[in-house]
Amino acid sequence: MKELPTLPFDNPSVMGIAPQMRALQQEGPIIKVRAAGEDAWLVTRYDEVRTLLADRRLRLSNPDREQSAKSAARGFMVALMAGDDCDTELARHAQMRELLVPLFTTQRMRRMQARIEHHVDELLDELAVTTPPVDLHRALSFPLPTMVVCDLLGVPLADRERFGLWARGTFDHSDDQHSANTFKKVVDYMMDLVTRKRAEPGDDILSELITAKGGTLSDAEIVDLGCAVLLFGYETTIVRIDLGTLLLLRNPVQRAQLVEDPGLAPAAVEEILRLSVGGKGSNALIPRYAHSDITVGETVIRAGDAVKLAIGAANIDERAYPAADVLDLHRDRPKSHLAFGHGARHCIGRTLARIELTAVFERLFRRLPDLRLAVPEDSLQWQEHRITGGFDEIPVTF
């Protein structure tokens, strides 16, 4: 029997799609692979990935109750997304979105825009007067989304450093004990914060959740929702600031156009989101399980089968995007990329993420026109041990 391809695929570059993933996409839209000790269907083409993301027969929960999450980090992630029980997933996830979606309206997010832009300006001012080389990750990419999620939750900015590091440690799937310890710190902190918000409410999500549904939500329910906002609301934005900077450094012509016309920033953000795949692609695969048989072309995914939706590969599918590998700030009416997913689990915080990224890339290269890497790109280390991947350091000079 032919040996199955095994995820993750090796990638000679620090970002972009692995060559083996590209080759499999050319062969067909779906193929059986080996991933995390189980056989799974890998789906790589845009149309099929988008269709399956919206198919409610494909869910986060594993219908095989004997199979637990592969790591503590994965278990925490699945539980916070209401996907740890196949019998309750649909109802719990619907309730979760019912509570959170009204708190992430476009109007509210745009009210935060001025404060986000102020944060970016302050961080860039501090960076500009620092003697290079400087770690862009620590100076900009990490603090900005952490500040924004603290604003959103009503966390004092003085606590943002430890808060952010705890959140990052939760998704470390290389060390179950470290993941559990840091997640407990997040939960304990959030519980204390909810207690304080009950006594002194503010203009923040936790305070609004306390009064939601006539004030009937328990502290534990509010803490779970707060942890979900924190853990899914900042790390992916950090990763995309880093990857976006690297993409623009790789593309000097597009970068110069952006500097000349900051109005191109929203288009740049969409291209960055579309192309932001790092390392072996850990941040560009969405795991799901089939709860009923699903036919994809000539392939039948059986109930109980694991499925990996390769949103990174789908976003560079030439069938959907001409010259798909090219960072192009002038694409003519491009299809919606899948960086935020699609369907019932379409990312709630996508408007906020876009505002943050736009604020960064409107300003970064105008403020620091000579910004460049201080080390060879291939020396950068993608953190495969974290579910979200990412870098811990981006040394730059200017």
mmCIF file of C-alpha atoms in Angstrom:
data_model
loop_
_atom_site.group_PDB
_atom_site.id
_atom_site.type_symbol
_atom_site.label_atom_id
_atom_site.label_comp_id
_atom_site.label_asym_id
_atom_site.label_seq_id
_atom_site.Cartn_x
_atom_site.Cartn_y
_atom_site.Cartn_z
ATOM 1 C CA MET A 1 0.000 0.000 0.000
ATOM 2 C CA LYS A 2 1.306 3.436 -0.942
ATOM 3 C CA GLU A 3 2.498 5.454 2.059
ATOM 4 C CA LEU A 4 0.377 8.514 2.757
ATOM 5 C CA PRO A 5 1.903 12.021 2.624
ATOM 6 C CA THR A 6 2.496 13.203 6.194
ATOM 7 C CA LEU A 7 1.662 16.642 7.572
ATOM 8 C CA PRO A 8 3.313 18.975 8.332
ATOM 9 C CA PHE A 9 5.166 19.283 5.030
ATOM 10 C CA ASP A 10 8.730 20.595 5.029
ATOM 11 C CA ASN A 11 9.113 24.122 3.729
ATOM 12 C CA PRO A 12 12.524 25.518 2.740
ATOM 13 C CA SER A 13 11.223 29.069 3.216
ATOM 14 C CA VAL A 14 10.179 30.822 6.428
ATOM 15 C CA MET A 15 6.842 31.654 4.831
ATOM 16 C CA GLY A 16 4.644 30.615 1.957
ATOM 17 C CA ILE A 17 3.124 27.319 0.892
ATOM 18 C CA ALA A 18 5.250 24.171 1.163
ATOM 19 C CA PRO A 19 6.222 22.696 -2.236
ATOM 20 C CA GLN A 20 4.524 19.382 -1.427
ATOM 21 C CA MET A 21 1.262 21.193 -0.636
ATOM 22 C CA ARG A 22 1.417 22.940 -4.003
ATOM 23 C CA ALA A 23 2.080 19.656 -5.789
ATOM 24 C CA LEU A 24 -0.889 17.967 -4.120
ATOM 25 C CA GLN A 25 -3.129 20.902 -5.058
ATOM 26 C CA GLN A 26 -2.191 20.408 -8.705
ATOM 27 C CA GLU A 27 -3.109 16.715 -8.496
ATOM 28 C CA GLY A 28 -6.630 17.316 -7.232
ATOM 29 C CA PRO A 29 -8.787 19.102 -4.657
ATOM 30 C CA ILE A 30 -8.686 16.378 -1.982
ATOM 31 C CA ILE A 31 -6.245 13.666 -0.927
ATOM 32 C CA LYS A 32 -5.793 11.357 2.054
ATOM 33 C CA VAL A 33 -2.836 12.271 4.294
ATOM 34 C CA ARG A 34 -1.440 11.342 7.689
ATOM 35 C CA ALA A 35 -1.662 14.106 10.299
ATOM 36 C CA ALA A 36 -1.072 14.070 14.063
ATOM 37 C CA GLY A 37 -1.257 10.300 14.200
ATOM 38 C CA GLU A 38 -4.510 9.909 12.267
ATOM 39 C CA ASP A 39 -5.554 9.646 8.644
ATOM 40 C CA ALA A 40 -7.257 12.779 7.344
ATOM 41 C CA TRP A 41 -8.585 14.274 4.140
ATOM 42 C CA LEU A 42 -6.537 17.287 3.016
ATOM 43 C CA VAL A 43 -8.545 19.767 0.920
ATOM 44 C CA THR A 44 -6.449 22.322 -0.959
ATOM 45 C CA ARG A 45 -8.460 24.092 -3.667
ATOM 46 C CA TYR A 46 -10.377 27.319 -3.142
ATOM 47 C CA ASP A 47 -13.877 26.303 -4.240
ATOM 48 C CA GLU A 48 -13.851 23.038 -2.296
ATOM 49 C CA VAL A 49 -12.385 24.585 0.872
ATOM 50 C CA ARG A 50 -14.890 27.442 0.820
ATOM 51 C CA THR A 51 -17.809 25.078 0.263
ATOM 52 C CA LEU A 52 -16.738 22.776 3.099
ATOM 53 C CA LEU A 53 -16.210 25.665 5.510
ATOM 54 C CA ALA A 54 -19.917 26.434 5.100
ATOM 55 C CA ASP A 55 -21.041 22.801 5.315
ATOM 56 C CA ARG A 56 -22.609 22.182 8.724
ATOM 57 C CA ARG A 57 -21.947 18.452 8.393
ATOM 58 C CA LEU A 58 -18.287 19.314 8.966
ATOM 59 C CA ARG A 59 -17.637 20.393 12.561
ATOM 60 C CA LEU A 60 -14.918 21.051 15.092
ATOM 61 C CA SER A 61 -16.004 18.294 17.472
ATOM 62 C CA ASN A 62 -14.803 14.727 17.018
ATOM 63 C CA PRO A 63 -17.755 12.302 16.842
ATOM 64 C CA ASP A 64 -15.463 9.565 18.191
ATOM 65 C CA ARG A 65 -15.692 10.227 21.921
ATOM 66 C CA GLU A 66 -12.728 7.916 22.596
ATOM 67 C CA GLN A 67 -10.407 10.259 20.731
ATOM 68 C CA SER A 68 -9.295 13.188 22.869
ATOM 69 C CA ALA A 69 -7.496 16.323 21.729
ATOM 70 C CA LYS A 70 -3.880 15.702 20.799
ATOM 71 C CA SER A 71 -2.549 18.203 23.367
ATOM 72 C CA ALA A 72 -3.740 20.308 26.284
ATOM 73 C CA ALA A 73 -3.383 23.417 24.121
ATOM 74 C CA ARG A 74 -5.600 21.935 21.422
ATOM 75 C CA GLY A 75 -8.102 20.855 24.076
ATOM 76 C CA PHE A 76 -8.355 24.378 25.503
ATOM 77 C CA MET A 77 -8.765 25.824 22.013
ATOM 78 C CA VAL A 78 -11.516 23.386 21.042
ATOM 79 C CA ALA A 79 -13.379 23.878 24.343
ATOM 80 C CA LEU A 80 -13.300 27.684 24.073
ATOM 81 C CA MET A 81 -14.731 27.365 20.564
ATOM 82 C CA ALA A 82 -17.585 25.192 21.912
ATOM 83 C CA GLY A 83 -16.317 22.234 19.927
ATOM 84 C CA ASP A 84 -15.481 19.729 22.658
ATOM 85 C CA ASP A 85 -18.820 17.876 22.637
ATOM 86 C CA CYS A 86 -20.453 16.743 19.415
ATOM 87 C CA ASP A 87 -23.916 16.662 21.031
ATOM 88 C CA THR A 88 -23.810 20.288 22.163
ATOM 89 C CA GLU A 89 -21.484 21.952 19.643
ATOM 90 C CA LEU A 90 -24.084 23.485 17.359
ATOM 91 C CA ALA A 91 -26.248 24.886 20.167
ATOM 92 C CA ARG A 92 -23.343 26.151 22.290
ATOM 93 C CA HIS A 93 -21.569 27.708 19.342
ATOM 94 C CA ALA A 94 -24.760 29.437 18.217
ATOM 95 C CA GLN A 95 -25.248 30.834 21.736
ATOM 96 C CA MET A 96 -21.633 31.973 21.852
ATOM 97 C CA ARG A 97 -22.023 33.901 18.592
ATOM 98 C CA GLU A 98 -25.384 35.292 19.719
ATOM 99 C CA LEU A 99 -23.627 36.846 22.713
ATOM 100 C CA LEU A 100 -20.419 38.000 21.024
ATOM 101 C CA VAL A 101 -21.454 39.175 17.555
ATOM 102 C CA PRO A 102 -23.427 42.199 18.906
ATOM 103 C CA LEU A 103 -20.277 43.260 20.771
ATOM 104 C CA PHE A 104 -18.180 43.282 17.576
ATOM 105 C CA THR A 105 -20.326 45.455 15.353
ATOM 106 C CA THR A 106 -18.560 47.415 12.628
ATOM 107 C CA GLN A 107 -19.753 50.623 14.314
ATOM 108 C CA ARG A 108 -18.131 49.686 17.625
ATOM 109 C CA MET A 109 -14.916 48.568 15.962
ATOM 110 C CA ARG A 110 -14.669 51.834 14.064
ATOM 111 C CA ARG A 111 -15.109 53.745 17.321
ATOM 112 C CA MET A 112 -11.925 52.007 18.446
ATOM 113 C CA GLN A 113 -10.068 53.090 15.314
ATOM 114 C CA ALA A 114 -8.714 56.393 16.655
ATOM 115 C CA ARG A 115 -7.323 54.701 19.771
ATOM 116 C CA ILE A 116 -5.733 51.945 17.699
ATOM 117 C CA GLU A 117 -4.106 54.515 15.415
ATOM 118 C CA HIS A 118 -2.839 56.355 18.498
ATOM 119 C CA HIS A 119 -1.279 53.136 19.807
ATOM 120 C CA VAL A 120 0.441 52.566 16.451
ATOM 121 C CA ASP A 121 1.786 56.120 16.324
ATOM 122 C CA GLU A 122 3.183 55.878 19.854
ATOM 123 C CA LEU A 123 4.829 52.517 19.201
ATOM 124 C CA LEU A 124 6.387 53.738 15.952
ATOM 125 C CA ASP A 125 7.612 56.931 17.631
ATOM 126 C CA GLU A 126 9.339 54.830 20.291
ATOM 127 C CA LEU A 127 10.775 52.503 17.664
ATOM 128 C CA ALA A 128 12.097 55.374 15.539
ATOM 129 C CA VAL A 129 14.259 56.776 18.345
ATOM 130 C CA THR A 130 15.690 53.382 19.323
ATOM 131 C CA THR A 131 19.202 52.546 18.182
ATOM 132 C CA PRO A 132 18.997 49.696 15.649
ATOM 133 C CA PRO A 133 19.007 46.798 15.322
ATOM 134 C CA VAL A 134 15.613 46.527 16.990
ATOM 135 C CA ASP A 135 13.246 43.597 17.410
ATOM 136 C CA LEU A 136 10.163 44.664 15.441
ATOM 137 C CA HIS A 137 8.174 41.823 16.976
ATOM 138 C CA ARG A 138 8.700 43.094 20.522
ATOM 139 C CA ALA A 139 8.491 46.765 19.556
ATOM 140 C CA LEU A 140 5.320 46.664 17.441
ATOM 141 C CA SER A 141 3.815 43.325 16.404
ATOM 142 C CA PHE A 142 3.367 41.907 19.913
ATOM 143 C CA PRO A 143 2.367 45.010 21.922
ATOM 144 C CA LEU A 144 -0.206 46.478 19.522
ATOM 145 C CA PRO A 145 -2.746 43.601 19.373
ATOM 146 C CA THR A 146 -2.183 43.000 23.077
ATOM 147 C CA MET A 147 -3.057 46.643 23.821
ATOM 148 C CA VAL A 148 -6.138 46.439 21.599
ATOM 149 C CA VAL A 149 -7.524 43.286 23.195
ATOM 150 C CA CYS A 150 -6.857 44.804 26.635
ATOM 151 C CA ASP A 151 -8.853 47.886 25.590
ATOM 152 C CA LEU A 152 -11.632 45.610 24.371
ATOM 153 C CA LEU A 153 -11.810 43.580 27.587
ATOM 154 C CA GLY A 154 -11.130 46.440 29.994
ATOM 155 C CA VAL A 155 -7.758 45.054 31.115
ATOM 156 C CA PRO A 156 -5.427 47.713 32.588
ATOM 157 C CA LEU A 157 -2.624 48.400 30.105
ATOM 158 C CA ALA A 158 -0.117 47.905 32.924
ATOM 159 C CA ASP A 159 -1.061 44.207 32.859
ATOM 160 C CA ARG A 160 -0.801 43.755 29.116
ATOM 161 C CA GLU A 161 2.673 42.170 29.054
ATOM 162 C CA ARG A 162 1.939 39.302 31.419
ATOM 163 C CA PHE A 163 -1.574 38.943 30.024
ATOM 164 C CA GLY A 164 -0.199 38.538 26.515
ATOM 165 C CA LEU A 165 2.506 36.091 27.546
ATOM 166 C CA TRP A 166 -0.009 33.942 29.449
ATOM 167 C CA ALA A 167 -2.228 33.826 26.397
ATOM 168 C CA ARG A 168 0.693 32.822 24.202
ATOM 169 C CA GLY A 169 1.718 30.048 26.590
ATOM 170 C CA THR A 170 -1.775 28.564 26.512
ATOM 171 C CA PHE A 171 -1.359 27.585 22.861
ATOM 172 C CA ASP A 172 2.038 25.920 23.332
ATOM 173 C CA HIS A 173 1.275 22.328 22.330
ATOM 174 C CA SER A 174 4.814 21.107 23.035
ATOM 175 C CA ASP A 175 4.328 21.186 26.832
ATOM 176 C CA ASP A 176 0.958 20.201 28.275
ATOM 177 C CA GLN A 177 1.863 21.284 31.795
ATOM 178 C CA HIS A 178 3.040 24.726 30.685
ATOM 179 C CA SER A 179 -0.109 25.139 28.601
ATOM 180 C CA ALA A 180 -2.329 24.149 31.536
ATOM 181 C CA ASN A 181 -0.474 26.385 34.007
ATOM 182 C CA THR A 182 -0.660 29.463 31.812
ATOM 183 C CA PHE A 183 -4.298 28.875 30.878
ATOM 184 C CA LYS A 184 -5.146 28.669 34.599
ATOM 185 C CA LYS A 185 -3.470 32.064 35.085
ATOM 186 C CA VAL A 186 -5.589 33.529 32.299
ATOM 187 C CA VAL A 187 -8.782 32.088 33.784
ATOM 188 C CA ASP A 188 -7.931 33.229 37.329
ATOM 189 C CA TYR A 189 -7.091 36.728 36.114
ATOM 190 C CA MET A 190 -10.276 36.910 34.047
ATOM 191 C CA MET A 191 -12.390 35.740 37.001
ATOM 192 C CA ASP A 192 -10.908 38.470 39.188
ATOM 193 C CA LEU A 193 -11.494 41.012 36.426
ATOM 194 C CA VAL A 194 -15.164 40.010 36.083
ATOM 195 C CA THR A 195 -15.582 40.456 39.855
ATOM 196 C CA ARG A 196 -14.103 43.950 39.584
ATOM 197 C CA LYS A 197 -16.297 44.795 36.571
ATOM 198 C CA ARG A 198 -19.417 43.803 38.488
ATOM 199 C CA ALA A 199 -18.496 46.405 41.105
ATOM 200 C CA GLU A 200 -17.130 49.026 38.678
ATOM 201 C CA PRO A 201 -18.386 48.467 35.111
ATOM 202 C CA GLY A 202 -16.694 50.214 32.213
ATOM 203 C CA ASP A 203 -16.969 50.629 28.442
ATOM 204 C CA ASP A 204 -15.761 47.138 27.629
ATOM 205 C CA ILE A 205 -16.958 43.728 26.537
ATOM 206 C CA LEU A 206 -16.835 42.093 29.965
ATOM 207 C CA SER A 207 -19.055 44.798 31.453
ATOM 208 C CA GLU A 208 -21.565 44.342 28.643
ATOM 209 C CA LEU A 209 -21.571 40.567 29.042
ATOM 210 C CA ILE A 210 -22.379 41.020 32.749
ATOM 211 C CA THR A 211 -25.626 42.754 31.771
ATOM 212 C CA ALA A 212 -26.393 40.539 28.756
ATOM 213 C CA LYS A 213 -29.540 38.393 28.823
ATOM 214 C CA GLY A 214 -30.871 40.369 31.767
ATOM 215 C CA GLY A 215 -27.748 39.728 33.819
ATOM 216 C CA THR A 216 -28.330 35.970 33.909
ATOM 217 C CA LEU A 217 -24.886 34.852 32.700
ATOM 218 C CA SER A 218 -22.734 33.312 35.436
ATOM 219 C CA ASP A 219 -19.199 34.486 36.138
ATOM 220 C CA ALA A 220 -17.901 31.212 34.695
ATOM 221 C CA GLU A 221 -19.807 31.752 31.428
ATOM 222 C CA ILE A 222 -18.505 35.324 31.154
ATOM 223 C CA VAL A 223 -14.952 34.173 31.875
ATOM 224 C CA ASP A 224 -15.170 31.545 29.123
ATOM 225 C CA LEU A 225 -16.312 34.165 26.629
ATOM 226 C CA GLY A 226 -13.619 36.601 27.783
ATOM 227 C CA CYS A 227 -10.934 33.942 27.406
ATOM 228 C CA ALA A 228 -12.184 33.157 23.901
ATOM 229 C CA VAL A 229 -11.975 36.838 22.907
ATOM 230 C CA LEU A 230 -8.468 37.094 24.328
ATOM 231 C CA LEU A 231 -6.987 33.887 23.008
ATOM 232 C CA PHE A 232 -8.455 34.139 19.517
ATOM 233 C CA GLY A 233 -8.313 37.916 19.259
ATOM 234 C CA TYR A 234 -4.698 38.876 19.370
ATOM 235 C CA GLU A 235 -2.159 36.159 18.509
ATOM 236 C CA THR A 236 -3.218 35.788 14.875
ATOM 237 C CA THR A 237 -2.948 39.564 14.395
ATOM 238 C CA ILE A 238 0.564 39.525 15.839
ATOM 239 C CA VAL A 239 1.523 36.831 13.342
ATOM 240 C CA ARG A 240 0.083 38.807 10.438
ATOM 241 C CA ILE A 241 1.903 42.019 11.320
ATOM 242 C CA ASP A 242 5.177 40.086 11.231
ATOM 243 C CA LEU A 243 4.364 38.212 8.021
ATOM 244 C CA GLY A 244 2.961 41.334 6.375
ATOM 245 C CA THR A 245 6.150 43.238 7.090
ATOM 246 C CA LEU A 246 8.224 40.426 5.589
ATOM 247 C CA LEU A 247 5.986 40.254 2.518
ATOM 248 C CA LEU A 248 6.348 43.979 1.888
ATOM 249 C CA LEU A 249 10.111 43.805 2.422
ATOM 250 C CA ARG A 250 10.174 41.086 -0.242
ATOM 251 C CA ASN A 251 8.200 43.302 -2.641
ATOM 252 C CA PRO A 252 9.894 46.708 -2.912
ATOM 253 C CA VAL A 253 7.789 47.934 -5.852
ATOM 254 C CA GLN A 254 4.503 47.278 -4.047
ATOM 255 C CA ARG A 255 5.965 48.718 -0.850
ATOM 256 C CA ALA A 256 6.951 51.933 -2.658
ATOM 257 C CA GLN A 257 3.432 52.235 -4.072
ATOM 258 C CA LEU A 258 2.011 51.860 -0.563
ATOM 259 C CA VAL A 259 4.325 54.554 0.794
ATOM 260 C CA GLU A 260 3.319 56.867 -2.046
ATOM 261 C CA ASP A 261 -0.384 56.153 -1.581
ATOM 262 C CA PRO A 262 -1.456 55.088 1.941
ATOM 263 C CA GLY A 263 -4.943 54.669 0.521
ATOM 264 C CA LEU A 264 -3.669 51.319 -0.785
ATOM 265 C CA ALA A 265 -3.339 50.046 2.793
ATOM 266 C CA PRO A 266 -6.715 48.215 2.853
ATOM 267 C CA ALA A 267 -5.784 46.393 -0.371
ATOM 268 C CA ALA A 268 -2.354 45.608 1.073
ATOM 269 C CA VAL A 269 -3.994 44.160 4.180
ATOM 270 C CA GLU A 270 -6.209 41.857 2.116
ATOM 271 C CA GLU A 271 -3.191 40.590 0.182
ATOM 272 C CA ILE A 272 -1.230 40.116 3.395
ATOM 273 C CA LEU A 273 -4.114 38.154 4.909
ATOM 274 C CA ARG A 274 -4.361 36.038 1.760
ATOM 275 C CA LEU A 275 -0.633 35.248 1.636
ATOM 276 C CA SER A 276 0.211 35.092 5.352
ATOM 277 C CA VAL A 277 1.380 31.505 5.757
ATOM 278 C CA GLY A 278 4.426 30.806 7.914
ATOM 279 C CA GLY A 279 6.814 27.927 8.456
ATOM 280 C CA LYS A 280 5.271 24.554 7.701
ATOM 281 C CA GLY A 281 1.823 26.096 7.405
ATOM 282 C CA SER A 282 0.509 25.449 10.919
ATOM 283 C CA ASN A 283 -1.393 28.759 10.853
ATOM 284 C CA ALA A 284 -3.148 27.935 7.573
ATOM 285 C CA LEU A 285 -4.919 24.624 8.261
ATOM 286 C CA ILE A 286 -8.402 24.349 9.777
ATOM 287 C CA PRO A 287 -9.128 20.948 11.383
ATOM 288 C CA ARG A 288 -12.632 19.504 11.182
ATOM 289 C CA TYR A 289 -14.495 16.177 11.488
ATOM 290 C CA ALA A 290 -17.292 14.878 9.275
ATOM 291 C CA HIS A 291 -20.538 14.176 11.129
ATOM 292 C CA SER A 292 -22.227 12.785 8.007
ATOM 293 C CA ASP A 293 -20.995 11.498 4.665
ATOM 294 C CA ILE A 294 -19.922 14.333 2.345
ATOM 295 C CA THR A 295 -19.090 13.990 -1.349
ATOM 296 C CA VAL A 296 -16.282 16.122 -2.790
ATOM 297 C CA GLY A 297 -15.955 15.506 -6.508
ATOM 298 C CA GLU A 298 -15.496 11.744 -6.801
ATOM 299 C CA THR A 299 -14.384 11.351 -3.174
ATOM 300 C CA VAL A 300 -16.703 10.473 -0.293
ATOM 301 C CA ILE A 301 -15.685 11.751 3.128
ATOM 302 C CA ARG A 302 -17.223 9.294 5.569
ATOM 303 C CA ALA A 303 -18.829 10.266 8.866
ATOM 304 C CA GLY A 304 -16.116 10.323 11.522
ATOM 305 C CA ASP A 305 -13.295 11.146 9.084
ATOM 306 C CA ALA A 306 -10.829 13.886 9.976
ATOM 307 C CA VAL A 307 -10.521 16.739 7.474
ATOM 308 C CA LYS A 308 -7.853 19.425 7.115
ATOM 309 C CA LEU A 309 -9.018 22.513 5.228
ATOM 310 C CA ALA A 310 -5.906 24.152 3.781
ATOM 311 C CA ILE A 311 -6.980 27.789 3.693
ATOM 312 C CA GLY A 312 -3.412 28.880 2.925
ATOM 313 C CA ALA A 313 -3.276 26.695 -0.182
ATOM 314 C CA ALA A 314 -6.808 27.721 -1.186
ATOM 315 C CA ASN A 315 -5.771 31.367 -1.007
ATOM 316 C CA ILE A 316 -3.046 30.823 -3.626
ATOM 317 C CA ASP A 317 -5.157 28.620 -5.903
ATOM 318 C CA GLU A 318 -4.627 29.876 -9.466
ATOM 319 C CA ARG A 319 -8.229 28.900 -10.244
ATOM 320 C CA ALA A 320 -9.361 31.653 -7.879
ATOM 321 C CA TYR A 321 -6.530 34.189 -8.138
ATOM 322 C CA PRO A 322 -4.560 34.937 -11.317
ATOM 323 C CA ALA A 323 -0.824 35.158 -10.500
ATOM 324 C CA ALA A 324 -1.821 33.909 -7.059
ATOM 325 C CA ASP A 325 1.689 33.999 -5.568
ATOM 326 C CA VAL A 326 2.123 37.683 -6.382
ATOM 327 C CA LEU A 327 1.512 40.387 -3.774
ATOM 328 C CA ASP A 328 -0.611 42.730 -5.882
ATOM 329 C CA LEU A 329 -2.153 45.838 -4.349
ATOM 330 C CA HIS A 330 -4.162 46.480 -7.515
ATOM 331 C CA ARG A 331 -6.105 43.224 -7.944
ATOM 332 C CA ASP A 332 -9.319 43.798 -9.849
ATOM 333 C CA ARG A 333 -12.278 42.678 -7.698
ATOM 334 C CA PRO A 334 -10.542 39.667 -6.166
ATOM 335 C CA LYS A 335 -12.512 36.852 -4.573
ATOM 336 C CA SER A 336 -12.879 36.932 -0.790
ATOM 337 C CA HIS A 337 -9.905 35.153 0.759
ATOM 338 C CA LEU A 338 -10.383 32.527 3.450
ATOM 339 C CA ALA A 339 -7.961 33.851 6.071
ATOM 340 C CA PHE A 340 -10.893 34.484 8.435
ATOM 341 C CA GLY A 341 -12.657 31.282 7.506
ATOM 342 C CA HIS A 342 -16.172 31.225 6.079
ATOM 343 C CA GLY A 343 -19.612 30.076 7.091
ATOM 344 C CA ALA A 344 -20.856 29.561 10.650
ATOM 345 C CA ARG A 345 -17.399 30.032 12.178
ATOM 346 C CA HIS A 346 -16.449 33.104 10.138
ATOM 347 C CA CYS A 347 -14.135 35.081 12.435
ATOM 348 C CA ILE A 348 -16.093 37.492 14.642
ATOM 349 C CA GLY A 349 -13.109 39.820 15.056
ATOM 350 C CA ARG A 350 -12.273 40.244 11.372
ATOM 351 C CA THR A 351 -13.257 43.930 11.231
ATOM 352 C CA LEU A 352 -11.099 44.732 14.248
ATOM 353 C CA ALA A 353 -8.133 42.816 12.794
ATOM 354 C CA ARG A 354 -8.454 44.725 9.528
ATOM 355 C CA ILE A 355 -8.500 48.060 11.370
ATOM 356 C CA GLU A 356 -5.337 47.130 13.290
ATOM 357 C CA LEU A 357 -3.480 45.907 10.231
ATOM 358 C CA THR A 358 -4.532 48.910 8.162
ATOM 359 C CA ALA A 359 -3.312 51.287 10.880
ATOM 360 C CA VAL A 360 0.074 49.525 10.890
ATOM 361 C CA PHE A 361 0.653 49.322 7.150
ATOM 362 C CA GLU A 362 -0.576 52.861 6.455
ATOM 363 C CA ARG A 363 2.226 54.073 8.696
ATOM 364 C CA LEU A 364 5.086 51.595 9.086
ATOM 365 C CA PHE A 365 7.091 52.258 5.903
ATOM 366 C CA ARG A 366 6.212 55.953 5.750
ATOM 367 C CA ARG A 367 7.542 56.385 9.285
ATOM 368 C CA LEU A 368 10.575 54.140 8.667
ATOM 369 C CA PRO A 369 11.270 54.279 4.908
ATOM 370 C CA ASP A 370 14.637 52.524 5.252
ATOM 371 C CA LEU A 371 13.289 49.649 7.330
ATOM 372 C CA ARG A 372 14.936 46.343 6.449
ATOM 373 C CA LEU A 373 15.843 43.049 8.073
ATOM 374 C CA ALA A 374 19.003 43.090 10.181
ATOM 375 C CA VAL A 375 19.518 39.343 9.638
ATOM 376 C CA PRO A 376 19.060 36.992 6.672
ATOM 377 C CA GLU A 377 15.392 36.084 6.264
ATOM 378 C CA ASP A 378 16.150 32.366 6.411
ATOM 379 C CA SER A 379 17.568 32.790 9.934
ATOM 380 C CA LEU A 380 14.152 33.775 11.320
ATOM 381 C CA GLN A 381 12.603 31.034 13.464
ATOM 382 C CA TRP A 382 8.964 30.079 13.015
ATOM 383 C CA GLN A 383 7.575 28.688 16.277
ATOM 384 C CA GLU A 384 6.151 25.329 15.234
ATOM 385 C CA HIS A 385 5.416 24.437 18.869
ATOM 386 C CA ARG A 386 2.557 26.974 19.028
ATOM 387 C CA ILE A 387 -0.807 26.231 17.457
ATOM 388 C CA THR A 388 -0.825 29.684 15.890
ATOM 389 C CA GLY A 389 2.846 29.508 14.897
ATOM 390 C CA GLY A 390 4.516 32.902 14.608
ATOM 391 C CA PHE A 391 7.909 34.423 15.253
ATOM 392 C CA ASP A 392 9.420 35.466 18.566
ATOM 393 C CA GLU A 393 11.888 37.879 16.992
ATOM 394 C CA ILE A 394 12.140 40.002 13.821
ATOM 395 C CA PRO A 395 15.444 41.951 14.020
ATOM 396 C CA VAL A 396 15.318 45.076 11.838
ATOM 397 C CA THR A 397 17.424 48.116 11.131
ATOM 398 C CA PHE A 398 16.591 51.470 9.515
#
